[in-house]
Amino acid sequence: MSLPAPAAYAPPPPPERRPTRWWLVAIVAAWALVLAGLAVWSVRNDPPTVPEQRDLGQALPVLHRTAGAVVAAADGPDRVIAIGAVTLDRACALTPVRDGVEAAQEVTVRVRPDEAFGVLDSIARALPRAYRPAIRHNVEDTRQVLRADAGEFVGVEAEVDAAATSFALRISTGCRPGSAPEEPPGPVAQPPAAFVAASRALGGSGTATGVSVTCPDGRTATTATAGDLAAPKDLGRALRDVVAGALVIQAEPHAWAYRAGEVSVLVSDGDGTARVSATTSCR
């Protein structure tokens, strides 16, 4: 019995070639151009979203302006302040493989015992409202922390214990790319009379170097300093005539802090040398 012959194989017809939809190509190309344009505009106009997008040179003017606002808020008739120089930390890390620089400046505040929290609260209320200053405390209310945002990723912070008689308000840029020259204290042409009197009481000449900030109203506040003066045997006795009529905030064996009118004065000694600083206010 013979088998039927197999049917001949016929390949399937080739798929129908559809015409290219050029209008879709045009839409995709146009959308790509829109996205590219938005990216360029964003780079040029959007504010940075992390501090690493703004280098140190751009952050320093904000730091200086903030320091002036902090000095104005920190000063008061019941405390003594001092302005520190801008410091640069060149060891901070932007990423595990990329170093950066952080700029910071401190304003030190000295108060009477048991007045630290009240002074910190008054400083928070005196800071610009745009900084959104906020104070938080621990459960026992033995420590308070002030934080404020000056914008452009420049922050203000202070940590204060209830028993503290001094604390520092720290203004910092955070770690940034770029670099900046050091800002060492310069000579002060006319130190305040209270500085000259304290310096001469310790055998100094009355010359000083200083750190200045621009106050919000355009005036200048300066801390004039003289170090490496000869330490007296009794600091309080050496300053007896100088502090007459002044408002004494602290009177310790090795540190006196007082106000001569609107000028904050701090005199301290240790290791055979003495140091005098006097700070003019924004008032």
PDB file of C-alpha atoms in Angstrom:
ATOM      1  CA  MET A   1       0.000   0.000   0.000  1.00  0.00           C
ATOM      2  CA  SER A   2       1.555   3.255  -1.010  1.00  0.00           C
ATOM      3  CA  LEU A   3       1.488   6.359   1.245  1.00  0.00           C
ATOM      4  CA  PRO A   4       0.216   9.675  -0.065  1.00  0.00           C
ATOM      5  CA  ALA A   5       2.891  12.128  -1.099  1.00  0.00           C
ATOM      6  CA  PRO A   6       3.541  14.859   1.500  1.00  0.00           C
ATOM      7  CA  ALA A   7       2.118  18.228   0.765  1.00  0.00           C
ATOM      8  CA  ALA A   8       4.573  20.788  -0.510  1.00  0.00           C
ATOM      9  CA  TYR A   9       5.799  23.273   2.222  1.00  0.00           C
ATOM     10  CA  ALA A  10       4.933  26.836   1.544  1.00  0.00           C
ATOM     11  CA  PRO A  11       6.797  29.471   3.694  1.00  0.00           C
ATOM     12  CA  PRO A  12       4.603  32.092   5.372  1.00  0.00           C
ATOM     13  CA  PRO A  13       4.366  35.374   3.576  1.00  0.00           C
ATOM     14  CA  PRO A  14       6.756  38.084   4.867  1.00  0.00           C
ATOM     15  CA  PRO A  15       5.253  40.450   7.446  1.00  0.00           C
ATOM     16  CA  GLU A  16       3.721  43.527   6.044  1.00  0.00           C
ATOM     17  CA  ARG A  17       6.116  46.444   6.431  1.00  0.00           C
ATOM     18  CA  ARG A  18       4.390  49.252   8.195  1.00  0.00           C
ATOM     19  CA  PRO A  19       5.223  52.810   7.260  1.00  0.00           C
ATOM     20  CA  THR A  20       7.412  54.716   9.711  1.00  0.00           C
ATOM     21  CA  ARG A  21       5.375  56.969  11.948  1.00  0.00           C
ATOM     22  CA  TRP A  22       7.467  60.097  11.602  1.00  0.00           C
ATOM     23  CA  TRP A  23       5.137  62.089  13.802  1.00  0.00           C
ATOM     24  CA  LEU A  24       6.064  59.830  16.783  1.00  0.00           C
ATOM     25  CA  VAL A  25       9.763  60.342  16.076  1.00  0.00           C
ATOM     26  CA  ALA A  26       9.204  64.085  15.977  1.00  0.00           C
ATOM     27  CA  ILE A  27       7.357  64.051  19.319  1.00  0.00           C
ATOM     28  CA  VAL A  28      10.128  62.037  21.025  1.00  0.00           C
ATOM     29  CA  ALA A  29      12.824  64.331  19.617  1.00  0.00           C
ATOM     30  CA  ALA A  30      10.911  67.429  20.714  1.00  0.00           C
ATOM     31  CA  TRP A  31      10.403  66.011  24.225  1.00  0.00           C
ATOM     32  CA  ALA A  32      14.129  65.259  24.469  1.00  0.00           C
ATOM     33  CA  LEU A  33      14.873  68.870  23.548  1.00  0.00           C
ATOM     34  CA  VAL A  34      12.419  70.103  26.200  1.00  0.00           C
ATOM     35  CA  LEU A  35      14.065  67.944  28.882  1.00  0.00           C
ATOM     36  CA  ALA A  36      17.514  69.157  27.886  1.00  0.00           C
ATOM     37  CA  GLY A  37      16.346  72.753  28.019  1.00  0.00           C
ATOM     38  CA  LEU A  38      14.805  72.260  31.442  1.00  0.00           C
ATOM     39  CA  ALA A  39      18.026  70.709  32.713  1.00  0.00           C
ATOM     40  CA  VAL A  40      20.073  73.687  31.518  1.00  0.00           C
ATOM     41  CA  TRP A  41      17.594  76.149  33.032  1.00  0.00           C
ATOM     42  CA  SER A  42      17.579  74.233  36.331  1.00  0.00           C
ATOM     43  CA  VAL A  43      21.357  74.281  36.590  1.00  0.00           C
ATOM     44  CA  ARG A  44      21.408  78.025  35.996  1.00  0.00           C
ATOM     45  CA  ASN A  45      18.385  79.069  38.039  1.00  0.00           C
ATOM     46  CA  ASP A  46      17.368  76.508  40.653  1.00  0.00           C
ATOM     47  CA  PRO A  47      18.795  76.916  44.140  1.00  0.00           C
ATOM     48  CA  PRO A  48      21.246  74.216  45.236  1.00  0.00           C
ATOM     49  CA  THR A  49      19.653  71.254  46.997  1.00  0.00           C
ATOM     50  CA  VAL A  50      22.790  70.176  48.893  1.00  0.00           C
ATOM     51  CA  PRO A  51      25.740  72.241  50.205  1.00  0.00           C
ATOM     52  CA  GLU A  52      28.130  70.426  47.868  1.00  0.00           C
ATOM     53  CA  GLN A  53      26.508  72.316  44.965  1.00  0.00           C
ATOM     54  CA  ARG A  54      27.709  75.695  46.276  1.00  0.00           C
ATOM     55  CA  ASP A  55      31.422  76.184  46.850  1.00  0.00           C
ATOM     56  CA  LEU A  56      33.105  77.826  49.819  1.00  0.00           C
ATOM     57  CA  GLY A  57      33.685  81.119  48.027  1.00  0.00           C
ATOM     58  CA  GLN A  58      29.935  81.469  47.520  1.00  0.00           C
ATOM     59  CA  ALA A  59      29.160  80.464  51.118  1.00  0.00           C
ATOM     60  CA  LEU A  60      31.562  82.837  52.910  1.00  0.00           C
ATOM     61  CA  PRO A  61      29.525  86.032  52.300  1.00  0.00           C
ATOM     62  CA  VAL A  62      26.530  84.287  53.874  1.00  0.00           C
ATOM     63  CA  LEU A  63      28.690  83.239  56.822  1.00  0.00           C
ATOM     64  CA  HIS A  64      29.887  86.830  57.339  1.00  0.00           C
ATOM     65  CA  ARG A  65      26.378  88.251  57.118  1.00  0.00           C
ATOM     66  CA  THR A  66      25.079  85.641  59.548  1.00  0.00           C
ATOM     67  CA  ALA A  67      27.890  86.366  62.008  1.00  0.00           C
ATOM     68  CA  GLY A  68      26.779  89.994  62.143  1.00  0.00           C
ATOM     69  CA  ALA A  69      23.193  88.960  62.857  1.00  0.00           C
ATOM     70  CA  VAL A  70      24.342  86.544  65.578  1.00  0.00           C
ATOM     71  CA  VAL A  71      26.495  89.192  67.290  1.00  0.00           C
ATOM     72  CA  ALA A  72      23.570  91.623  67.278  1.00  0.00           C
ATOM     73  CA  ALA A  73      21.295  88.974  68.804  1.00  0.00           C
ATOM     74  CA  ALA A  74      23.847  87.687  71.324  1.00  0.00           C
ATOM     75  CA  ASP A  75      24.814  91.026  72.859  1.00  0.00           C
ATOM     76  CA  GLY A  76      22.954  92.343  75.867  1.00  0.00           C
ATOM     77  CA  PRO A  77      23.495  94.353  79.061  1.00  0.00           C
ATOM     78  CA  ASP A  78      23.566  91.240  81.254  1.00  0.00           C
ATOM     79  CA  ARG A  79      26.308  89.302  79.429  1.00  0.00           C
ATOM     80  CA  VAL A  80      29.760  89.539  77.867  1.00  0.00           C
ATOM     81  CA  ILE A  81      30.440  88.480  74.279  1.00  0.00           C
ATOM     82  CA  ALA A  82      33.529  87.897  72.165  1.00  0.00           C
ATOM     83  CA  ILE A  83      33.830  87.369  68.396  1.00  0.00           C
ATOM     84  CA  GLY A  84      36.146  84.606  67.217  1.00  0.00           C
ATOM     85  CA  ALA A  85      38.045  84.530  63.954  1.00  0.00           C
ATOM     86  CA  VAL A  86      36.837  82.511  60.975  1.00  0.00           C
ATOM     87  CA  THR A  87      38.439  79.069  61.000  1.00  0.00           C
ATOM     88  CA  LEU A  88      38.830  76.664  58.062  1.00  0.00           C
ATOM     89  CA  ASP A  89      38.654  72.905  58.458  1.00  0.00           C
ATOM     90  CA  ARG A  90      40.400  71.477  55.418  1.00  0.00           C
ATOM     91  CA  ALA A  91      39.972  67.873  56.550  1.00  0.00           C
ATOM     92  CA  CYS A  92      36.216  67.475  56.084  1.00  0.00           C
ATOM     93  CA  ALA A  93      34.996  64.935  53.537  1.00  0.00           C
ATOM     94  CA  LEU A  94      32.458  65.665  50.813  1.00  0.00           C
ATOM     95  CA  THR A  95      32.503  61.995  49.764  1.00  0.00           C
ATOM     96  CA  PRO A  96      34.664  59.023  50.798  1.00  0.00           C
ATOM     97  CA  VAL A  97      37.108  59.999  48.036  1.00  0.00           C
ATOM     98  CA  ARG A  98      36.699  63.785  47.888  1.00  0.00           C
ATOM     99  CA  ASP A  99      37.852  66.303  50.493  1.00  0.00           C
ATOM    100  CA  GLY A 100      36.274  69.674  51.134  1.00  0.00           C
ATOM    101  CA  VAL A 101      36.598  72.711  53.402  1.00  0.00           C
ATOM    102  CA  GLU A 102      34.319  73.911  56.198  1.00  0.00           C
ATOM    103  CA  ALA A 103      34.353  77.520  57.404  1.00  0.00           C
ATOM    104  CA  ALA A 104      33.101  78.360  60.887  1.00  0.00           C
ATOM    105  CA  GLN A 105      32.994  81.288  63.271  1.00  0.00           C
ATOM    106  CA  GLU A 106      32.048  81.400  66.940  1.00  0.00           C
ATOM    107  CA  VAL A 107      30.570  84.062  69.166  1.00  0.00           C
ATOM    108  CA  THR A 108      31.250  83.281  72.830  1.00  0.00           C
ATOM    109  CA  VAL A 109      28.754  84.410  75.463  1.00  0.00           C
ATOM    110  CA  ARG A 110      29.523  84.649  79.195  1.00  0.00           C
ATOM    111  CA  VAL A 111      26.675  84.870  81.684  1.00  0.00           C
ATOM    112  CA  ARG A 112      26.019  84.808  85.394  1.00  0.00           C
ATOM    113  CA  PRO A 113      25.261  81.449  87.070  1.00  0.00           C
ATOM    114  CA  ASP A 114      21.770  80.090  86.413  1.00  0.00           C
ATOM    115  CA  GLU A 115      21.126  82.567  83.588  1.00  0.00           C
ATOM    116  CA  ALA A 116      22.311  80.528  80.599  1.00  0.00           C
ATOM    117  CA  PHE A 117      18.870  79.251  79.546  1.00  0.00           C
ATOM    118  CA  GLY A 118      17.260  82.671  79.844  1.00  0.00           C
ATOM    119  CA  VAL A 119      20.015  84.282  77.778  1.00  0.00           C
ATOM    120  CA  LEU A 120      19.800  81.542  75.149  1.00  0.00           C
ATOM    121  CA  ASP A 121      16.060  82.115  74.880  1.00  0.00           C
ATOM    122  CA  SER A 122      16.549  85.860  74.434  1.00  0.00           C
ATOM    123  CA  ILE A 123      19.115  85.196  71.691  1.00  0.00           C
ATOM    124  CA  ALA A 124      16.687  82.920  69.850  1.00  0.00           C
ATOM    125  CA  ARG A 125      14.011  85.616  69.989  1.00  0.00           C
ATOM    126  CA  ALA A 126      16.459  88.263  68.739  1.00  0.00           C
ATOM    127  CA  LEU A 127      17.654  86.287  65.711  1.00  0.00           C
ATOM    128  CA  PRO A 128      15.971  87.076  62.378  1.00  0.00           C
ATOM    129  CA  ARG A 129      12.650  85.242  62.105  1.00  0.00           C
ATOM    130  CA  ALA A 130      13.693  84.054  58.644  1.00  0.00           C
ATOM    131  CA  TYR A 131      16.306  81.883  60.372  1.00  0.00           C
ATOM    132  CA  ARG A 132      13.495  79.926  62.077  1.00  0.00           C
ATOM    133  CA  PRO A 133      15.421  79.618  65.360  1.00  0.00           C
ATOM    134  CA  ALA A 134      14.278  76.771  67.580  1.00  0.00           C
ATOM    135  CA  ILE A 135      15.315  75.620  71.052  1.00  0.00           C
ATOM    136  CA  ARG A 136      15.022  72.004  72.146  1.00  0.00           C
ATOM    137  CA  HIS A 137      15.839  70.506  75.530  1.00  0.00           C
ATOM    138  CA  ASN A 138      16.399  67.069  76.979  1.00  0.00           C
ATOM    139  CA  VAL A 139      13.861  65.315  79.174  1.00  0.00           C
ATOM    140  CA  GLU A 140      15.491  66.523  82.392  1.00  0.00           C
ATOM    141  CA  ASP A 141      15.764  70.076  80.997  1.00  0.00           C
ATOM    142  CA  THR A 142      19.429  70.190  81.955  1.00  0.00           C
ATOM    143  CA  ARG A 143      20.615  70.918  78.426  1.00  0.00           C
ATOM    144  CA  GLN A 144      19.211  73.061  75.654  1.00  0.00           C
ATOM    145  CA  VAL A 145      20.161  73.240  71.988  1.00  0.00           C
ATOM    146  CA  LEU A 146      19.565  76.216  69.719  1.00  0.00           C
ATOM    147  CA  ARG A 147      19.513  75.678  65.978  1.00  0.00           C
ATOM    148  CA  ALA A 148      18.784  78.192  63.237  1.00  0.00           C
ATOM    149  CA  ASP A 149      18.976  78.129  59.440  1.00  0.00           C
ATOM    150  CA  ALA A 150      20.508  81.240  57.894  1.00  0.00           C
ATOM    151  CA  GLY A 151      19.923  80.004  54.348  1.00  0.00           C
ATOM    152  CA  GLU A 152      22.289  78.686  51.670  1.00  0.00           C
ATOM    153  CA  PHE A 153      23.063  75.769  54.030  1.00  0.00           C
ATOM    154  CA  VAL A 154      24.696  78.037  56.631  1.00  0.00           C
ATOM    155  CA  GLY A 155      23.596  77.073  60.126  1.00  0.00           C
ATOM    156  CA  VAL A 156      23.753  78.469  63.664  1.00  0.00           C
ATOM    157  CA  GLU A 157      23.992  76.135  66.650  1.00  0.00           C
ATOM    158  CA  ALA A 158      24.627  76.300  70.385  1.00  0.00           C
ATOM    159  CA  GLU A 159      24.513  73.644  73.102  1.00  0.00           C
ATOM    160  CA  VAL A 160      24.085  74.950  76.639  1.00  0.00           C
ATOM    161  CA  ASP A 161      24.087  73.196  80.008  1.00  0.00           C
ATOM    162  CA  ALA A 162      21.886  74.611  82.761  1.00  0.00           C
ATOM    163  CA  ALA A 163      24.919  75.241  84.995  1.00  0.00           C
ATOM    164  CA  ALA A 164      27.044  76.815  82.243  1.00  0.00           C
ATOM    165  CA  THR A 165      28.498  80.275  82.660  1.00  0.00           C
ATOM    166  CA  SER A 166      29.712  80.438  79.060  1.00  0.00           C
ATOM    167  CA  PHE A 167      28.702  78.952  75.725  1.00  0.00           C
ATOM    168  CA  ALA A 168      29.469  79.421  72.049  1.00  0.00           C
ATOM    169  CA  LEU A 169      27.177  80.201  69.151  1.00  0.00           C
ATOM    170  CA  ARG A 170      28.715  78.454  66.155  1.00  0.00           C
ATOM    171  CA  ILE A 171      28.045  79.591  62.594  1.00  0.00           C
ATOM    172  CA  SER A 172      29.210  77.114  59.952  1.00  0.00           C
ATOM    173  CA  THR A 173      29.025  76.524  56.218  1.00  0.00           C
ATOM    174  CA  GLY A 174      29.178  72.752  56.342  1.00  0.00           C
ATOM    175  CA  CYS A 175      31.678  70.919  54.152  1.00  0.00           C
ATOM    176  CA  ARG A 176      32.043  72.609  50.743  1.00  0.00           C
ATOM    177  CA  PRO A 177      34.158  72.236  47.627  1.00  0.00           C
ATOM    178  CA  GLY A 178      36.695  74.911  46.786  1.00  0.00           C
ATOM    179  CA  SER A 179      39.056  76.835  49.008  1.00  0.00           C
ATOM    180  CA  ALA A 180      39.545  80.235  50.594  1.00  0.00           C
ATOM    181  CA  PRO A 181      42.445  82.112  52.188  1.00  0.00           C
ATOM    182  CA  GLU A 182      42.770  82.332  55.939  1.00  0.00           C
ATOM    183  CA  GLU A 183      41.352  85.445  57.608  1.00  0.00           C
ATOM    184  CA  PRO A 184      43.796  86.232  60.434  1.00  0.00           C
ATOM    185  CA  PRO A 185      42.983  89.036  62.888  1.00  0.00           C
ATOM    186  CA  GLY A 186      44.327  92.425  61.782  1.00  0.00           C
ATOM    187  CA  PRO A 187      45.533  95.436  63.763  1.00  0.00           C
ATOM    188  CA  VAL A 188      42.908  97.589  65.461  1.00  0.00           C
ATOM    189  CA  ALA A 189      43.537 101.280  64.857  1.00  0.00           C
ATOM    190  CA  GLN A 190      41.536 102.568  67.830  1.00  0.00           C
ATOM    191  CA  PRO A 191      40.771  99.944  70.472  1.00  0.00           C
ATOM    192  CA  PRO A 192      37.988 100.897  72.917  1.00  0.00           C
ATOM    193  CA  ALA A 193      39.040 102.752  76.057  1.00  0.00           C
ATOM    194  CA  ALA A 194      37.982  99.806  78.227  1.00  0.00           C
ATOM    195  CA  PHE A 195      40.441  97.582  76.362  1.00  0.00           C
ATOM    196  CA  VAL A 196      43.293 100.059  76.727  1.00  0.00           C
ATOM    197  CA  ALA A 197      42.648 100.433  80.457  1.00  0.00           C
ATOM    198  CA  ALA A 198      42.614  96.667  81.092  1.00  0.00           C
ATOM    199  CA  SER A 199      45.676  96.083  78.927  1.00  0.00           C
ATOM    200  CA  ARG A 200      47.715  98.758  80.674  1.00  0.00           C
ATOM    201  CA  ALA A 201      46.636  97.453  84.072  1.00  0.00           C
ATOM    202  CA  LEU A 202      48.524  94.280  83.134  1.00  0.00           C
ATOM    203  CA  GLY A 203      51.545  96.122  81.765  1.00  0.00           C
ATOM    204  CA  GLY A 204      50.479  96.079  78.110  1.00  0.00           C
ATOM    205  CA  SER A 205      50.807  98.908  75.614  1.00  0.00           C
ATOM    206  CA  GLY A 206      47.156  99.032  74.586  1.00  0.00           C
ATOM    207  CA  THR A 207      47.780  97.769  71.038  1.00  0.00           C
ATOM    208  CA  ALA A 208      45.489  95.059  69.715  1.00  0.00           C
ATOM    209  CA  THR A 209      44.554  92.815  66.838  1.00  0.00           C
ATOM    210  CA  GLY A 210      40.911  92.349  66.045  1.00  0.00           C
ATOM    211  CA  VAL A 211      38.105  90.459  64.357  1.00  0.00           C
ATOM    212  CA  SER A 212      35.164  92.453  62.983  1.00  0.00           C
ATOM    213  CA  VAL A 213      31.693  91.711  61.669  1.00  0.00           C
ATOM    214  CA  THR A 214      29.184  93.945  59.950  1.00  0.00           C
ATOM    215  CA  CYS A 215      26.021  94.413  61.993  1.00  0.00           C
ATOM    216  CA  PRO A 216      22.585  94.220  60.348  1.00  0.00           C
ATOM    217  CA  ASP A 217      22.285  98.028  60.549  1.00  0.00           C
ATOM    218  CA  GLY A 218      25.623  98.501  58.766  1.00  0.00           C
ATOM    219  CA  ARG A 219      27.700  99.336  61.835  1.00  0.00           C
ATOM    220  CA  THR A 220      30.758  97.306  62.792  1.00  0.00           C
ATOM    221  CA  ALA A 221      31.316  95.210  65.906  1.00  0.00           C
ATOM    222  CA  THR A 222      34.918  94.331  66.748  1.00  0.00           C
ATOM    223  CA  THR A 223      36.689  92.161  69.281  1.00  0.00           C
ATOM    224  CA  ALA A 224      40.095  93.659  70.065  1.00  0.00           C
ATOM    225  CA  THR A 225      42.571  91.262  71.659  1.00  0.00           C
ATOM    226  CA  ALA A 226      46.028  91.345  73.217  1.00  0.00           C
ATOM    227  CA  GLY A 227      47.684  88.130  74.340  1.00  0.00           C
ATOM    228  CA  ASP A 228      50.973  87.108  75.928  1.00  0.00           C
ATOM    229  CA  LEU A 229      50.749  89.822  78.583  1.00  0.00           C
ATOM    230  CA  ALA A 230      52.447  89.221  81.919  1.00  0.00           C
ATOM    231  CA  ALA A 231      50.085  87.449  84.320  1.00  0.00           C
ATOM    232  CA  PRO A 232      49.758  89.314  87.633  1.00  0.00           C
ATOM    233  CA  LYS A 233      49.978  87.541  90.978  1.00  0.00           C
ATOM    234  CA  ASP A 234      46.360  88.459  91.702  1.00  0.00           C
ATOM    235  CA  LEU A 235      44.180  89.171  88.668  1.00  0.00           C
ATOM    236  CA  GLY A 236      41.342  90.685  90.669  1.00  0.00           C
ATOM    237  CA  ARG A 237      43.663  93.060  92.504  1.00  0.00           C
ATOM    238  CA  ALA A 238      45.316  94.125  89.239  1.00  0.00           C
ATOM    239  CA  LEU A 239      41.905  94.991  87.782  1.00  0.00           C
ATOM    240  CA  ARG A 240      40.512  96.650  90.917  1.00  0.00           C
ATOM    241  CA  ASP A 241      40.654 100.194  89.599  1.00  0.00           C
ATOM    242  CA  VAL A 242      39.696  99.172  86.063  1.00  0.00           C
ATOM    243  CA  VAL A 243      36.428  97.483  87.006  1.00  0.00           C
ATOM    244  CA  ALA A 244      35.277 100.262  89.291  1.00  0.00           C
ATOM    245  CA  GLY A 245      31.848 101.309  88.021  1.00  0.00           C
ATOM    246  CA  ALA A 246      31.640  98.393  85.557  1.00  0.00           C
ATOM    247  CA  LEU A 247      28.965  95.690  85.597  1.00  0.00           C
ATOM    248  CA  VAL A 248      30.824  92.524  86.599  1.00  0.00           C
ATOM    249  CA  ILE A 249      29.408  89.329  85.073  1.00  0.00           C
ATOM    250  CA  GLN A 250      32.103  86.925  86.246  1.00  0.00           C
ATOM    251  CA  ALA A 251      34.789  87.365  88.886  1.00  0.00           C
ATOM    252  CA  GLU A 252      36.939  84.260  89.142  1.00  0.00           C
ATOM    253  CA  PRO A 253      40.564  83.828  90.218  1.00  0.00           C
ATOM    254  CA  HIS A 254      41.726  83.511  86.615  1.00  0.00           C
ATOM    255  CA  ALA A 255      38.938  85.138  84.585  1.00  0.00           C
ATOM    256  CA  TRP A 256      37.052  88.424  84.896  1.00  0.00           C
ATOM    257  CA  ALA A 257      34.209  89.322  82.551  1.00  0.00           C
ATOM    258  CA  TYR A 258      32.521  92.688  82.806  1.00  0.00           C
ATOM    259  CA  ARG A 259      30.744  95.360  80.824  1.00  0.00           C
ATOM    260  CA  ALA A 260      32.007  98.895  80.550  1.00  0.00           C
ATOM    261  CA  GLY A 261      28.933 100.543  79.074  1.00  0.00           C
ATOM    262  CA  GLU A 262      28.301  98.875  75.707  1.00  0.00           C
ATOM    263  CA  VAL A 263      31.746  97.216  75.629  1.00  0.00           C
ATOM    264  CA  SER A 264      32.240  93.594  76.715  1.00  0.00           C
ATOM    265  CA  VAL A 265      35.596  92.953  78.413  1.00  0.00           C
ATOM    266  CA  LEU A 266      37.187  89.616  79.250  1.00  0.00           C
ATOM    267  CA  VAL A 267      40.518  89.313  81.077  1.00  0.00           C
ATOM    268  CA  SER A 268      42.021  85.912  81.804  1.00  0.00           C
ATOM    269  CA  ASP A 269      45.364  84.443  82.805  1.00  0.00           C
ATOM    270  CA  GLY A 270      47.078  81.092  82.971  1.00  0.00           C
ATOM    271  CA  ASP A 271      50.512  79.507  82.484  1.00  0.00           C
ATOM    272  CA  GLY A 272      52.224  82.790  83.315  1.00  0.00           C
ATOM    273  CA  THR A 273      50.514  84.890  80.630  1.00  0.00           C
ATOM    274  CA  ALA A 274      47.372  87.006  80.483  1.00  0.00           C
ATOM    275  CA  ARG A 275      44.955  87.868  77.723  1.00  0.00           C
ATOM    276  CA  VAL A 276      42.614  90.834  77.308  1.00  0.00           C
ATOM    277  CA  SER A 277      39.751  91.165  74.843  1.00  0.00           C
ATOM    278  CA  ALA A 278      37.112  93.853  74.444  1.00  0.00           C
ATOM    279  CA  THR A 279      34.147  93.730  72.095  1.00  0.00           C
ATOM    280  CA  THR A 280      32.215  96.700  70.814  1.00  0.00           C
ATOM    281  CA  SER A 281      28.543  95.987  70.207  1.00  0.00           C
ATOM    282  CA  CYS A 282      26.056  96.537  67.400  1.00  0.00           C
ATOM    283  CA  ARG A 283      24.074  98.907  69.631  1.00  0.00           C
TER     284      ARG A 283
END
